Amino acid sequence: MRKLIFSLYLLAIATAFGSAQQYDLVLAGGRVMDPETGMDAVQNVGIRDGKIVRISSEALDGHRVIHANGLVVAPGFIDLHQHGQDLASQRVKALDGVTTALEMEIGAPDVAEFLKGKEGQSLIHYGTSASQVAARSLAFGTPLPAGTILPKTGPATDQHATPGQIETMLQRLREELDAGGLAVGMGIQYTPGATRSEVIDVFRLAAARGLPVYTHVRSAGRAEPGSAIESVGEVIGAAAITGASLHIVHLNSSCALDSLECLSMIEGARARGLDVTTEAYPYIAGMTAINSAVFSPGWQERLGISYDKIMLPDTGERLTKERFDELHNSSATHYVVIFSNTQELVDKVIQHPLVMIASDGLEGHPRNAGTYSRVLAQYVREKESITLMDALRKMTLMPAQMLERSTPAAKQKGRLEEGADADIVVFDAATISDRATFEKPMEPSTGVRYLVVAGTVLVDEGKIVPNVFPGRALLGPGKHSAWHE
Ligand SMILES: [Zn+2]
């Protein structure tokens, strides 16, 4: 059917314009790689009206022809987990090959406001989950301050919710899904007062909407009770009980030294028919707010680390007890880097076939700017522990398939195929490298030569094109249809 429509389309074009310049843009002579079909061949890609309409070994005419000889032409990377949604972050994401960056872990506190603020002003595609953390703060009468996604510790994070508060929270989540939320985002570690029963209630709501739950699990240490193993068990249990799909974010930081055991739990759940997925970023350190519930009393025992494993990103200063107390008690939110994993384990996690790449990006941590290039440089080129096609699958097809649980629009993403959206990265596999470090976390990656977003060239010869905003919203089903439970 697609072929027939396509032939008619070509016929119409040929009739109207003769054979000249059938395409808006042609990427000519690159190594076209598509993880879904397995295509890995030198081809020409014809783009028109934001779509890939032709992939062929024949020469194609276009208003613009980009010669991609010697370069890889792949689907643009899809980052399911990006907190920094400002233009500075979008620029470094684009130079890291990302064409879609979604705030799914926690979610924007106000979906409608988030979408309105980005319309026509986004370099790359965007979208958000509905935030359980924000809904809980609201239900406790202490809405999150503008511009924040995480609450400072207090009653809204630490206390059990009353039945009335839970109903208010669920109602807010329904409204946020109606506004276009793609999923429910739960930062359980940031709301330790949430009971197991409250967690199940939120999963039930997601299941009723047919949408997944993305979650930062309850705790990250090895000490029992409250271990990462227990926390992963909690959310797998909630998924089993309710039928909601479950995506566990940043397995590398949530499970840390027990990452491989957590992966075996996810494999086991999947083998029993549950829809459980996960992701990781290629760094041994995480990052979070020092006045969040992660650092409530007992954190050293829970996380199995001490002050010296915590670093201030701007200065590289390692904390002492005095400095920690000062920052923890400050009313300003300071983000800190936490060294909690080993290189050996992170390497094993990144190469595991179930693990998608997602950055958890925010300013201050090099993962914001360097995640995707780092995987291609370190794992594909240097260690040769992942094939280029498998790395691309982790960055494109797997996250697109995850997103299909939220919107059919994702079926056109993460693929380099005729009919797919023209979200394309063109990079030099021999040189692509991350340059962001803990000292200079916003240094852009090098090696992405071109980035096409919805058919528009956003990165041209390695540089961001000024004043183009081709990014569009990905919306959950609530935005398009009236739901009644
Ligand atoms: Zn997190």
PDB file of N, CA and C in Angstrom, residues 10 12 33 38 64 68-69 97 140 156 163 176 208-209 220 273 304 366 371 395 435:
ATOM      1  N   LEU A  10       4.931   9.925  -6.831  1.00  0.00           N
ATOM      2  CA  LEU A  10       6.032  10.207  -7.757  1.00  0.00           C
ATOM      3  C   LEU A  10       5.491  10.620  -9.119  1.00  0.00           C
ATOM      4  N   ALA A  12       2.635  12.022  -9.757  1.00  0.00           N
ATOM      5  CA  ALA A  12       2.085  13.379  -9.644  1.00  0.00           C
ATOM      6  C   ALA A  12       3.209  14.410  -9.695  1.00  0.00           C
ATOM      7  N   MET A  33      22.377   3.702   7.268  1.00  0.00           N
ATOM      8  CA  MET A  33      22.220   2.613   8.244  1.00  0.00           C
ATOM      9  C   MET A  33      20.860   2.711   8.916  1.00  0.00           C
ATOM     10  N   GLY A  38      17.961  -3.321   8.834  1.00  0.00           N
ATOM     11  CA  GLY A  38      19.326  -3.830   8.707  1.00  0.00           C
ATOM     12  C   GLY A  38      20.076  -3.232   7.531  1.00  0.00           C
ATOM     13  N   ARG A  64      18.633  21.072  -2.717  1.00  0.00           N
ATOM     14  CA  ARG A  64      19.974  21.058  -2.145  1.00  0.00           C
ATOM     15  C   ARG A  64      20.460  19.616  -2.103  1.00  0.00           C
ATOM     16  N   ALA A  68      27.466  13.180   1.212  1.00  0.00           N
ATOM     17  CA  ALA A  68      27.741  12.528   2.500  1.00  0.00           C
ATOM     18  C   ALA A  68      28.744  11.388   2.334  1.00  0.00           C
ATOM     19  N   ASN A  69      29.547  11.462   1.301  1.00  0.00           N
ATOM     20  CA  ASN A  69      30.524  10.394   1.052  1.00  0.00           C
ATOM     21  C   ASN A  69      31.424  10.196   2.266  1.00  0.00           C
ATOM     22  N   GLY A  97      23.996  14.775  17.888  1.00  0.00           N
ATOM     23  CA  GLY A  97      23.226  13.911  16.990  1.00  0.00           C
ATOM     24  C   GLY A  97      21.771  13.692  17.354  1.00  0.00           C
ATOM     25  N   PHE A 140      -0.244  18.596  48.143  1.00  0.00           N
ATOM     26  CA  PHE A 140       0.140  18.997  49.505  1.00  0.00           C
ATOM     27  C   PHE A 140       0.060  20.510  49.681  1.00  0.00           C
ATOM     28  N   ALA A 156       5.653  17.578  51.418  1.00  0.00           N
ATOM     29  CA  ALA A 156       5.184  17.030  50.132  1.00  0.00           C
ATOM     30  C   ALA A 156       6.065  15.897  49.624  1.00  0.00           C
ATOM     31  N   PRO A 163      -5.983   9.860  51.737  1.00  0.00           N
ATOM     32  CA  PRO A 163      -6.786   9.444  50.566  1.00  0.00           C
ATOM     33  C   PRO A 163      -7.234  10.637  49.728  1.00  0.00           C
ATOM     34  N   GLU A 176      -3.102  16.384  33.323  1.00  0.00           N
ATOM     35  CA  GLU A 176      -1.821  16.541  32.630  1.00  0.00           C
ATOM     36  C   GLU A 176      -1.716  15.594  31.438  1.00  0.00           C
ATOM     37  N   ALA A 208      -4.825   2.531  33.097  1.00  0.00           N
ATOM     38  CA  ALA A 208      -6.173   2.865  32.612  1.00  0.00           C
ATOM     39  C   ALA A 208      -6.104   3.713  31.346  1.00  0.00           C
ATOM     40  N   ARG A 209      -5.073   4.531  31.229  1.00  0.00           N
ATOM     41  CA  ARG A 209      -4.893   5.347  30.026  1.00  0.00           C
ATOM     42  C   ARG A 209      -4.120   4.615  28.932  1.00  0.00           C
ATOM     43  N   ALA A 220      18.761   3.719  45.873  1.00  0.00           N
ATOM     44  CA  ALA A 220      19.867   3.349  44.997  1.00  0.00           C
ATOM     45  C   ALA A 220      20.988   2.584  45.681  1.00  0.00           C
ATOM     46  N   GLY A 273       6.581 -12.116  30.568  1.00  0.00           N
ATOM     47  CA  GLY A 273       5.551 -11.417  29.786  1.00  0.00           C
ATOM     48  C   GLY A 273       5.292  -9.975  30.175  1.00  0.00           C
ATOM     49  N   GLY A 304      25.804   4.089  50.200  1.00  0.00           N
ATOM     50  CA  GLY A 304      27.117   3.441  50.304  1.00  0.00           C
ATOM     51  C   GLY A 304      28.261   4.344  49.869  1.00  0.00           C
ATOM     52  N   PRO A 366      28.522  16.390  32.052  1.00  0.00           N
ATOM     53  CA  PRO A 366      28.883  16.216  30.638  1.00  0.00           C
ATOM     54  C   PRO A 366      27.917  15.338  29.845  1.00  0.00           C
ATOM     55  N   THR A 371      26.720  12.424  25.667  1.00  0.00           N
ATOM     56  CA  THR A 371      26.308  11.020  25.804  1.00  0.00           C
ATOM     57  C   THR A 371      26.429  10.198  24.517  1.00  0.00           C
ATOM     58  N   MET A 395      20.019   3.941  20.238  1.00  0.00           N
ATOM     59  CA  MET A 395      19.820   5.397  20.224  1.00  0.00           C
ATOM     60  C   MET A 395      18.636   5.819  19.366  1.00  0.00           C
ATOM     61  N   ARG A 435      33.356  15.843  23.862  1.00  0.00           N
ATOM     62  CA  ARG A 435      34.402  16.700  24.416  1.00  0.00           C
ATOM     63  C   ARG A 435      34.008  17.268  25.775  1.00  0.00           C
TER      64      ARG A 435
END
